[in-house]
Structures are given as C-alpha cells and as structure tokens.
Coordinates of C-alpha atoms (C1' of nucleotides) in Angstrom, one line a residue:
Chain A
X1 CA -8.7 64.0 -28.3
X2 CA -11.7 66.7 -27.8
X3 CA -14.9 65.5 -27.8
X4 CA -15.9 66.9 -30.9
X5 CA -13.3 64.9 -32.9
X6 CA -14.6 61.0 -31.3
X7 CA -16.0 58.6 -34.0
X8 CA -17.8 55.5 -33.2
X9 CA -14.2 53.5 -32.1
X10 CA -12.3 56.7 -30.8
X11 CA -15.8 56.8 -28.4
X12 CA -14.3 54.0 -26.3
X13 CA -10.8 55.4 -25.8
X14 CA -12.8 58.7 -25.1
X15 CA -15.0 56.7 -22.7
X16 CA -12.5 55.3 -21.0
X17 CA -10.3 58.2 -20.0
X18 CA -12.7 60.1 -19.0
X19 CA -14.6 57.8 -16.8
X20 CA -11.1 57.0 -15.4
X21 CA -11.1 60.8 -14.2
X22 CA -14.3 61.5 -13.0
X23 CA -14.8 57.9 -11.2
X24 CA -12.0 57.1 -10.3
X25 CA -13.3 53.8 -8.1
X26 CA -14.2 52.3 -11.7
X27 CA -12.7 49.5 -13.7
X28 CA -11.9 51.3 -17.2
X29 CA -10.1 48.3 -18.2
X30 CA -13.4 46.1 -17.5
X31 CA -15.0 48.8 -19.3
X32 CA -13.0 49.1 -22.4
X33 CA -14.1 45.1 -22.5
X34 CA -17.9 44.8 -22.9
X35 CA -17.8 48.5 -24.4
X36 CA -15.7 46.7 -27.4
X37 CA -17.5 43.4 -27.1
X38 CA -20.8 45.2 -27.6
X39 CA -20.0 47.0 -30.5
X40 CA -18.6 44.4 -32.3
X41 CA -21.4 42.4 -32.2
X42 CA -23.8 45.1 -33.2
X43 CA -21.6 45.8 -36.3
X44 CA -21.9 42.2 -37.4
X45 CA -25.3 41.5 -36.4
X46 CA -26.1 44.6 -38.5
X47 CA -23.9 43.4 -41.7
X48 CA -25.5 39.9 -41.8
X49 CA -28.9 41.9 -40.8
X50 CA -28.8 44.2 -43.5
X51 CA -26.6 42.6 -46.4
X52 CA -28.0 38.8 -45.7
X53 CA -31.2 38.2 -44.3
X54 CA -33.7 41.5 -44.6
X55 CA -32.8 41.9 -48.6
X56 CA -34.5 38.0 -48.6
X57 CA -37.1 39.0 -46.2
X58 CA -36.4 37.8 -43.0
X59 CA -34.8 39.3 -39.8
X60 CA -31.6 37.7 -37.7
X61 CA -33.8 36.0 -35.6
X62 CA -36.1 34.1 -38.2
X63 CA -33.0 33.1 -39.2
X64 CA -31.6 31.7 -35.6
X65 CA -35.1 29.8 -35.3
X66 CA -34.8 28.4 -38.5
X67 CA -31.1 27.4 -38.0
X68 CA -31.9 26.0 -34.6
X69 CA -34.1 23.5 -36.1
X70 CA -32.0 23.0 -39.0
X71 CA -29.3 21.9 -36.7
X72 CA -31.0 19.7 -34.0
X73 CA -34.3 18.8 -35.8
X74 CA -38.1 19.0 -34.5
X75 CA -38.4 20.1 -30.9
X76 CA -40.4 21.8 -28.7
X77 CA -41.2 25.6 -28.4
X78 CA -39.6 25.6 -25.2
X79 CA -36.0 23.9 -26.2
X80 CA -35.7 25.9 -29.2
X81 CA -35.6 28.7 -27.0
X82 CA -33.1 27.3 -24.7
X83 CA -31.1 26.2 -27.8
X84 CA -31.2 29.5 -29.7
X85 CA -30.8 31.3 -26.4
X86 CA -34.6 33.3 -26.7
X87 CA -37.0 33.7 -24.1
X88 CA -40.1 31.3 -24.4
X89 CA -42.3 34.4 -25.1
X90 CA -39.7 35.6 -28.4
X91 CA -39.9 32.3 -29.8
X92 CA -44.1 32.2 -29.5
X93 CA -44.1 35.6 -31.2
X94 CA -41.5 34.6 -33.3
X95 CA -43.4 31.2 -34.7
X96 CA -46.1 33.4 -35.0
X97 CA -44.5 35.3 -37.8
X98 CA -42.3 32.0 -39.5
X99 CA -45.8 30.0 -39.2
X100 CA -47.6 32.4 -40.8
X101 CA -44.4 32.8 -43.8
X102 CA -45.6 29.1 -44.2
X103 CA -41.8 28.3 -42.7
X104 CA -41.9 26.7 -39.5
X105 CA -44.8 24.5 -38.6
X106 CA -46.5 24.1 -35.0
X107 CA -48.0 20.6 -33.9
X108 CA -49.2 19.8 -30.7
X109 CA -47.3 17.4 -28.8
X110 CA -48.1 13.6 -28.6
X111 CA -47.5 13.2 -24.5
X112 CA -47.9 16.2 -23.4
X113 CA -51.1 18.5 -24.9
X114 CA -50.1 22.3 -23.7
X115 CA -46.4 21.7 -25.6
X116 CA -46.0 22.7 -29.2
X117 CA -43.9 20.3 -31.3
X118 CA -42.1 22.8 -34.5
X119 CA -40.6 22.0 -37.4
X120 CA -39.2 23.4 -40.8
X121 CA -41.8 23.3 -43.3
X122 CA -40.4 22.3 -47.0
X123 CA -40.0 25.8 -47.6
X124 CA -38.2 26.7 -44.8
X125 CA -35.7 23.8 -45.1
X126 CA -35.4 25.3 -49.0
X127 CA -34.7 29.0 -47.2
X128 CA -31.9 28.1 -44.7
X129 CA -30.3 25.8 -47.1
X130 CA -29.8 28.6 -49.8
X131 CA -29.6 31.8 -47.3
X132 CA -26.6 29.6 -45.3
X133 CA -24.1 29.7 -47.8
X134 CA -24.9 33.6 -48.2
X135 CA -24.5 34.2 -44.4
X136 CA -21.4 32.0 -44.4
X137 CA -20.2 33.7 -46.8
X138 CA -20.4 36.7 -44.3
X139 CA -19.1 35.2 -41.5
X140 CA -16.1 34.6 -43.3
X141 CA -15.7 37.8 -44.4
X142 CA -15.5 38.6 -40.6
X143 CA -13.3 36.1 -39.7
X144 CA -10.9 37.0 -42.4
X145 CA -9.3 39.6 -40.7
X146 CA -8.1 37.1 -38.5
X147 CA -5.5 34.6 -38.8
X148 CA -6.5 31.3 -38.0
X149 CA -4.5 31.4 -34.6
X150 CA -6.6 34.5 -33.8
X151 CA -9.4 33.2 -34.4
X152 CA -9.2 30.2 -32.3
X153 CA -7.8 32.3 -29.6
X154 CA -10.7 34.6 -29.7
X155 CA -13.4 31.9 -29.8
X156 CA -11.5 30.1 -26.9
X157 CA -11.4 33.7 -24.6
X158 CA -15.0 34.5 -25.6
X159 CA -16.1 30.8 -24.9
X160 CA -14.5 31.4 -20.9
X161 CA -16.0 34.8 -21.1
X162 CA -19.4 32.8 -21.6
X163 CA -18.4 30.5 -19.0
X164 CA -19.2 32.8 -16.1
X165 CA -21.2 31.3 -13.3
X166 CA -23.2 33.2 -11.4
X167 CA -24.7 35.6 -14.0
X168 CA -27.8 36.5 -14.8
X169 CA -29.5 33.9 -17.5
X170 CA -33.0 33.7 -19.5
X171 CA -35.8 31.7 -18.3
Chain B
X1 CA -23.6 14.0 -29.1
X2 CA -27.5 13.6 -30.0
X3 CA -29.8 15.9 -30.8
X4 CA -31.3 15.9 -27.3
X5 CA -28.0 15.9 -25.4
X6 CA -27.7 19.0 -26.4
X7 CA -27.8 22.8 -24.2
X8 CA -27.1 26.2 -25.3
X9 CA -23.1 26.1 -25.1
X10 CA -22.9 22.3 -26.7
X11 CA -25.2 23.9 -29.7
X12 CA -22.7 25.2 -31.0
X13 CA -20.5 22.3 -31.6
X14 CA -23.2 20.2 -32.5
X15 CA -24.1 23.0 -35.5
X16 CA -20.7 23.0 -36.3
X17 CA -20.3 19.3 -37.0
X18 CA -23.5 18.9 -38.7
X19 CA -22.9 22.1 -40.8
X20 CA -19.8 20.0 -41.6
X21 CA -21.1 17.2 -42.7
X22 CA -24.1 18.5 -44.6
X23 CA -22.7 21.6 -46.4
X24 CA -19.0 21.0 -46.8
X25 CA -18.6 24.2 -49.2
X26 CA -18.6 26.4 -45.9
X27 CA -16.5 27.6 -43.4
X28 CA -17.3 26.1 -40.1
X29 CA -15.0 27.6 -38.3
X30 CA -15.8 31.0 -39.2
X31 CA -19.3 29.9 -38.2
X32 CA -18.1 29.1 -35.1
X33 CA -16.6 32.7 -34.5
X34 CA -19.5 34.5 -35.1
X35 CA -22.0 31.9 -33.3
X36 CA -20.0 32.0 -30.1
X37 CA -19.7 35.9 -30.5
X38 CA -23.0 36.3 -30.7
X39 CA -24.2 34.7 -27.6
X40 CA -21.4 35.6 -25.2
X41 CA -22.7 39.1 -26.1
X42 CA -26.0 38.4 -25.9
X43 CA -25.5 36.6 -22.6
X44 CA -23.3 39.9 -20.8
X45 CA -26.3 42.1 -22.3
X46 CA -29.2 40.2 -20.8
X47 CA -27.4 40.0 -17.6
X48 CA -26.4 43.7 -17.5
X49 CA -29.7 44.7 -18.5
X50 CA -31.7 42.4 -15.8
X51 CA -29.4 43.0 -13.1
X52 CA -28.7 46.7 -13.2
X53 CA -31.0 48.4 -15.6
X54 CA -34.3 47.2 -15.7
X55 CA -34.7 46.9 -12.0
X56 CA -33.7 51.0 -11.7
X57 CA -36.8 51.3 -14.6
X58 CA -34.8 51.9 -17.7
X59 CA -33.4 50.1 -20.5
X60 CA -29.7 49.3 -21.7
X61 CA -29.9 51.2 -25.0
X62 CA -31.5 54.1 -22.5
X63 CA -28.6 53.6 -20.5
X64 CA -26.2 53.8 -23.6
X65 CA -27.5 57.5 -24.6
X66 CA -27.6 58.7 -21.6
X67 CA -24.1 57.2 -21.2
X68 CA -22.7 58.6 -24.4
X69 CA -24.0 62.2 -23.7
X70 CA -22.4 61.7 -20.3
X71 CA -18.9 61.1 -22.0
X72 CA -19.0 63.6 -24.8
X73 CA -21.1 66.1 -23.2
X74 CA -24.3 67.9 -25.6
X75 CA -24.1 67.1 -29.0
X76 CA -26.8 66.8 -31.7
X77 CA -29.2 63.6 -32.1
X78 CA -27.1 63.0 -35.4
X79 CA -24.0 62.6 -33.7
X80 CA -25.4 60.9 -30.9
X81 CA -26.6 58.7 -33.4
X82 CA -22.4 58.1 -34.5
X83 CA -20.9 57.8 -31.7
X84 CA -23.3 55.3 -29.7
X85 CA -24.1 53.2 -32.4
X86 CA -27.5 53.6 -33.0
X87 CA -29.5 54.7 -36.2
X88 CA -31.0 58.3 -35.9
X89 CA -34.3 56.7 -36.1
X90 CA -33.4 54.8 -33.1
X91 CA -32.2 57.9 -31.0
X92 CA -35.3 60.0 -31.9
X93 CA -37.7 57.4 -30.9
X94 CA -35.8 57.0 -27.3
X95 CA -35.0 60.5 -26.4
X96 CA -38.8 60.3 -26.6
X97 CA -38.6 58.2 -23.5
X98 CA -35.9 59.4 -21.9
X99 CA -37.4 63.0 -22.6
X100 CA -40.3 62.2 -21.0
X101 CA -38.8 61.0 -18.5
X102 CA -36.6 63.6 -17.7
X103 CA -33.1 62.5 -18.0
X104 CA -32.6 64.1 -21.4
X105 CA -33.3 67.0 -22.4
X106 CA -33.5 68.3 -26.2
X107 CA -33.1 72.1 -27.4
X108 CA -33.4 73.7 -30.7
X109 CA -29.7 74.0 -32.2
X110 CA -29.0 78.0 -33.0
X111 CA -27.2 77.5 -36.2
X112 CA -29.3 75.0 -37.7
X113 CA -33.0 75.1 -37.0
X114 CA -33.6 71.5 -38.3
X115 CA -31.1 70.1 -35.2
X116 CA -31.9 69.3 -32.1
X117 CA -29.3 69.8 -29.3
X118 CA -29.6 66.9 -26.8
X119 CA -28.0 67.4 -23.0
X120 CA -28.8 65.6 -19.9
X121 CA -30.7 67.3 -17.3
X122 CA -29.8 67.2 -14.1
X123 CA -31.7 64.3 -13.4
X124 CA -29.9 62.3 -15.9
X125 CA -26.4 63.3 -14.9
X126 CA -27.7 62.2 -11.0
X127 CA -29.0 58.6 -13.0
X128 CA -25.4 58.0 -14.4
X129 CA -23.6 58.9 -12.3
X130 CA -25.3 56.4 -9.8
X131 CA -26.3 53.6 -12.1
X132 CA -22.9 53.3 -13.5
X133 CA -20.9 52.1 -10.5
X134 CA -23.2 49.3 -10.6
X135 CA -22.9 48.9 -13.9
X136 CA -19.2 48.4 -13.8
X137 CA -19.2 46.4 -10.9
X138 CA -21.2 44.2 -13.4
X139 CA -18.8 44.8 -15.8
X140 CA -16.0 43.7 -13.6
X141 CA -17.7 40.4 -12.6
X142 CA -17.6 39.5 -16.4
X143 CA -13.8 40.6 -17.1
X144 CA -12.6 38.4 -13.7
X145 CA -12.9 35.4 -15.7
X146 CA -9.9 36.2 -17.6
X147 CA -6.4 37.3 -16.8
X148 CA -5.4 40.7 -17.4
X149 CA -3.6 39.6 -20.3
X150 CA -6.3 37.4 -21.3
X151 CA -8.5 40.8 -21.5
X152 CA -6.0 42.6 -23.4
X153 CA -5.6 39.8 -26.2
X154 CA -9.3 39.4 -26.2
X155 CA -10.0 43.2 -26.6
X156 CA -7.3 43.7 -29.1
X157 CA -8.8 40.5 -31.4
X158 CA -12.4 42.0 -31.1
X159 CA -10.5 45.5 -32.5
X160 CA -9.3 44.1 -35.3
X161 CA -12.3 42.0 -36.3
X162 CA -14.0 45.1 -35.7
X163 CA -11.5 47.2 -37.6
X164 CA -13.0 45.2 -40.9
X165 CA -13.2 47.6 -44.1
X166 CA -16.2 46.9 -46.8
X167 CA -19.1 45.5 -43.9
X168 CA -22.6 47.3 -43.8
X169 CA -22.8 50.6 -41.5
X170 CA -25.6 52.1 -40.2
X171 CA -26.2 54.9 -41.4
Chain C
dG1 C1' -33.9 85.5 -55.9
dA2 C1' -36.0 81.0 -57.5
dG3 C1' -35.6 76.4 -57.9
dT4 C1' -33.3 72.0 -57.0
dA5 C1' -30.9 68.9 -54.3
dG6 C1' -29.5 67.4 -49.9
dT7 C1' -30.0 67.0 -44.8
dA8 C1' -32.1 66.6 -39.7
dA9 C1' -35.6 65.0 -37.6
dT10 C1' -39.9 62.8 -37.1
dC11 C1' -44.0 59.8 -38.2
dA12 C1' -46.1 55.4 -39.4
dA13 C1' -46.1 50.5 -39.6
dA14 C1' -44.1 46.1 -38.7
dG15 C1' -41.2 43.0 -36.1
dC16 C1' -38.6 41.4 -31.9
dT17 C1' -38.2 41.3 -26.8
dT18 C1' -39.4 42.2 -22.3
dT19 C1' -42.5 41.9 -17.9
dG20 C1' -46.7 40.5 -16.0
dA21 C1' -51.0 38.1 -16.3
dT22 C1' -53.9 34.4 -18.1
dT23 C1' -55.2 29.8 -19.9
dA24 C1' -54.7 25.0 -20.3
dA25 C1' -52.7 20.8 -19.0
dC26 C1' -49.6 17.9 -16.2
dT27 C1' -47.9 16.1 -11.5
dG28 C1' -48.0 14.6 -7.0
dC29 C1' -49.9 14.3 -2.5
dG30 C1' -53.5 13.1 0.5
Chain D
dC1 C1' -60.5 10.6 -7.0
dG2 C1' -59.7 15.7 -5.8
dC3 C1' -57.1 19.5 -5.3
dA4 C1' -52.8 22.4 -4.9
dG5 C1' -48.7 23.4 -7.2
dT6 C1' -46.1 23.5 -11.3
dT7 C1' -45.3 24.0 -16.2
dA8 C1' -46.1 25.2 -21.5
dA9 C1' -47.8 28.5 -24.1
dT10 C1' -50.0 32.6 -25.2
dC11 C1' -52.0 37.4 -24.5
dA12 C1' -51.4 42.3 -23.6
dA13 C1' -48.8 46.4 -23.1
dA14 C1' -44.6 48.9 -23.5
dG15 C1' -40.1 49.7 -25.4
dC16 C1' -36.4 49.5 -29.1
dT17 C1' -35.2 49.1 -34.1
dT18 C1' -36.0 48.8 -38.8
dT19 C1' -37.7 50.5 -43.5
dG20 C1' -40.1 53.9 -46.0
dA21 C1' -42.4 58.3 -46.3
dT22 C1' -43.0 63.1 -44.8
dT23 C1' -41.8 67.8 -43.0
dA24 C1' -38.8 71.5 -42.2
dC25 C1' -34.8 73.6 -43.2
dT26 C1' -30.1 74.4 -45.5
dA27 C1' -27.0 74.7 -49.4
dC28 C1' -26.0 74.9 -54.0
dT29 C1' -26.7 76.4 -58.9
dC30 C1' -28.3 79.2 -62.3

DNA sequence: GAGTAGTAATCAAAGCTTTGATTAACTGCG
DNA sequence: CGCAGTTAATCAAAGCTTTGATTACTACTC
C-alpha cells in the first residue's frame, strides 16, 4: 500500500505501519485505537449532524442541551454542563443561541442570585419530541450493523474505556 | 435514580430509562451505543488535547494535519482533506494557522494551477516528531484499561460500525 | 477556438469551544 | 459586621467547522 493509494480507513493501517518504522518506541496498537475511535465518531456525529439536526436548523449540540433537559428536567447552567459533558462557558454561549430560538428559557435562581435556573420552553419540548424519533431513527441505523451481542460488547468496552481515572476532565 | 442523583456516566442510564418510558417507539439501546460513543470520545479528545497539545500551543485538529502529512508525505489540500477527515473548507482555514506558523508549508501544484501542494517544513516535521511520543504515551494510558484482546474486539466492533454503507460523508 | 460544465481553493458569516479575565454573589473566619 | 476567598456566569479573543458564494482554472462538447 503506497501512499497515494490510502483512503480515509486504509489511512490508519497506513498510519500504523509506518509509525511502527520510524518510531519504533511507539504503541501502534494503542494507536490503531483512538485513531479508529476518533473517526468513528466524527462519521456519526457528521451523519446525525448533517442528515438530522442542521436540515431542521439546529446543530448537535442544541440538540444535547435540549436532550439534557429533556431527560433530567430544569437545572442549573452549571449541571447541565456537567450532565451533557460541556464546559460552563459552551453552555452560556450555547443558551445564548437556544434562548434567543425562543427554546430554552433562563431564570435566575431562587437561593442563590448569580445561578441561572433553564428550562425547555413549549417549543423546545415540541422540537426534541419530534426531532428524537428522527435521530433515533439514526442511531439505529448505526447500531444495525451490529448484532445485538456486539453491541452490548461494544458499549460495555467503550463504557471501561470511559472509566479511566486519572485523565484529564472538563471543569 | 432521581433527577439529581445523577453525574455524567449515570446520565446515560437515566436517559435511557426515561426515553423508555416516554417514547416506547424507539430504540433505547441503540441510543445507548451512540450516547456512550460519543462521550468516551469526547472524553480521550479533551484529555489528549489539554494534556499534550494545547500546552505545546497547538490544537488537536492542527496536530491531525500535521500528523497526516507526516504519514503520507506532500499531497494536495483535497486529499488531505480525504484522508484526515476533514472538509476542504476545514483544511484551508487551518493550513492558515499552521502556515503562519510555519509547520506547513503550501506550494502551487505544477500540473494543476488551481492546487495547492501542502508539505511540512522542517519545523513541522521537528513538531511531530516530538509531540507525538507524548501523544502516544497518552494514547497508551487510554488503551491500558483494556486487555489486549479487549482492544482488538473493541477496534474490530468500531470497524464494522464504521464500515456502515448509506450514512452522510463529508464531502 | 468558444462556450459550458465541473473542480480546487478561498472568502464571508455564523455557530461552538477554548483560555483568560471580569463581574456579581455566596461563604466562612475573625 | 467586615473582609478574604470561592463560585456562577459572562465577556472577549482566537481557533475550528459549517453552509453558501466567489474566483481561478481545467476539461469537455460543439
């Protein structure tokens, strides 16, 4: 394999060997990994991106706010982002944008007056509700390649993966 | 589980049940699969990017270019574009950067004056080559949760979902 | 050769995310 | 009470990504 005949999957087999070559001190294995994990991701995030949530116009992350809220209810700016897994700063832009959409609304907190208290307006409990089933629909595409033995094995190695102590988290 | 019981991992659960309960025409389990995919990624990227990118002054998509240039050797922005993923858009706006910075550098192709022949300088091969055994030591943290067959099965089940005919590519 | 269609790259505007700084409000100690 | 330290949120600037439009060039058709 030459390099002029990679596409996008044969990149990481490329990648691999040839790292494996020139440094040979590296982990290819451990690189083969997060290479794979990382595009995966970005190919789904930029199916349910692209097919789902900017043809109604709203991005991925609208979507995870809204979902968020939709799940566990009326919180705080600050859980949300520990729930949806954003940084205190994305959510504050983020509300910014869904507030003004007239589909997240901001209230100041009862005990404690610097917290912002958000909920789904009407309209965005109306969004999620009908864009859901479309992103379902999605996800199970995805999944479908999968048997259902696969599946739950890959959710249970990616849930250890995700289990690492000792890494690096948002604040 | 409450509503406030609840932290990033346990989210996950909890959207599943509720999801359950509230719209039983979906797949919850596919949910699941994509939900946990999602954030284990998002969780190894923020951590690769804090730890060993930012702090050298450069980004993780930065580090991606220069990384893919660094595999497959000079190529055009358009194939740079294929092979790591991004859109073309993407790549012109951060050989910008990375031009200015001078770890790229970008030449007119000779058979076709639209191109533009990208190759690293030598400053940019110096930048992998260095940043990269830190980046796989980062890399190798991650994998050491698993067994080595535990990494094989999860890579292989990330290639097949990622093998998935009829999604959304960029283009 | 002229004209049309298609392609490579870039520009422009908008949105999300990050770091670092700032404002406002709570908490606890003396 | 008064003040230092902490915390919630936001602002500002920079970077990446997206869609849509534009420019420059190539390739095809007549």
């Amino acid at each position: 394999m030459t390099a002029q005949d990679l596409d996008f999957w044969s990149f990481v087999d490329a990648a691999v060997e040839r790292t494996r070559d020139r440094l040979p001190a590296i982990d290819p294995e451990a690189m083969r990994l997060i290479l794979t994990l990382y595009r995966v991701t970005n190919m789904v995030v930029y199916d349910m991106e692209s097919v789902v949530h900017r043809p109604r116009g709203w991005s991925y992350p609208g979507f995870r706010l809204l979902f968020t809220l939709w799940v566990a209810g009326p919180m705080e700016a600050k859980r949300a982002a520990e729930l949806s897994g954003m940084s205190r700063q994305a959510v504050s832009a983020l509300v910014g944008t869904l507030s003004r959409d007239g589909l997240v609304s901001k209230a100041p907190d009862v005990k404690d007056r610097r917290a912002v208290r958000l909920s789904l307006t009407d309209a965005g409990e109306e969004a999620i509700s009908t864009a859901f089933a479309t992103h379902n629909d999605r996800e199970r595409l995805w999944a479908g390649t999968l048997s259902d033995e696969e599946r739950d094995t890959l959710v249970r190695l990616l849930g250890k993966l995700g289990a690492r102590e000792g890494v690096r988290r948002r604040r």
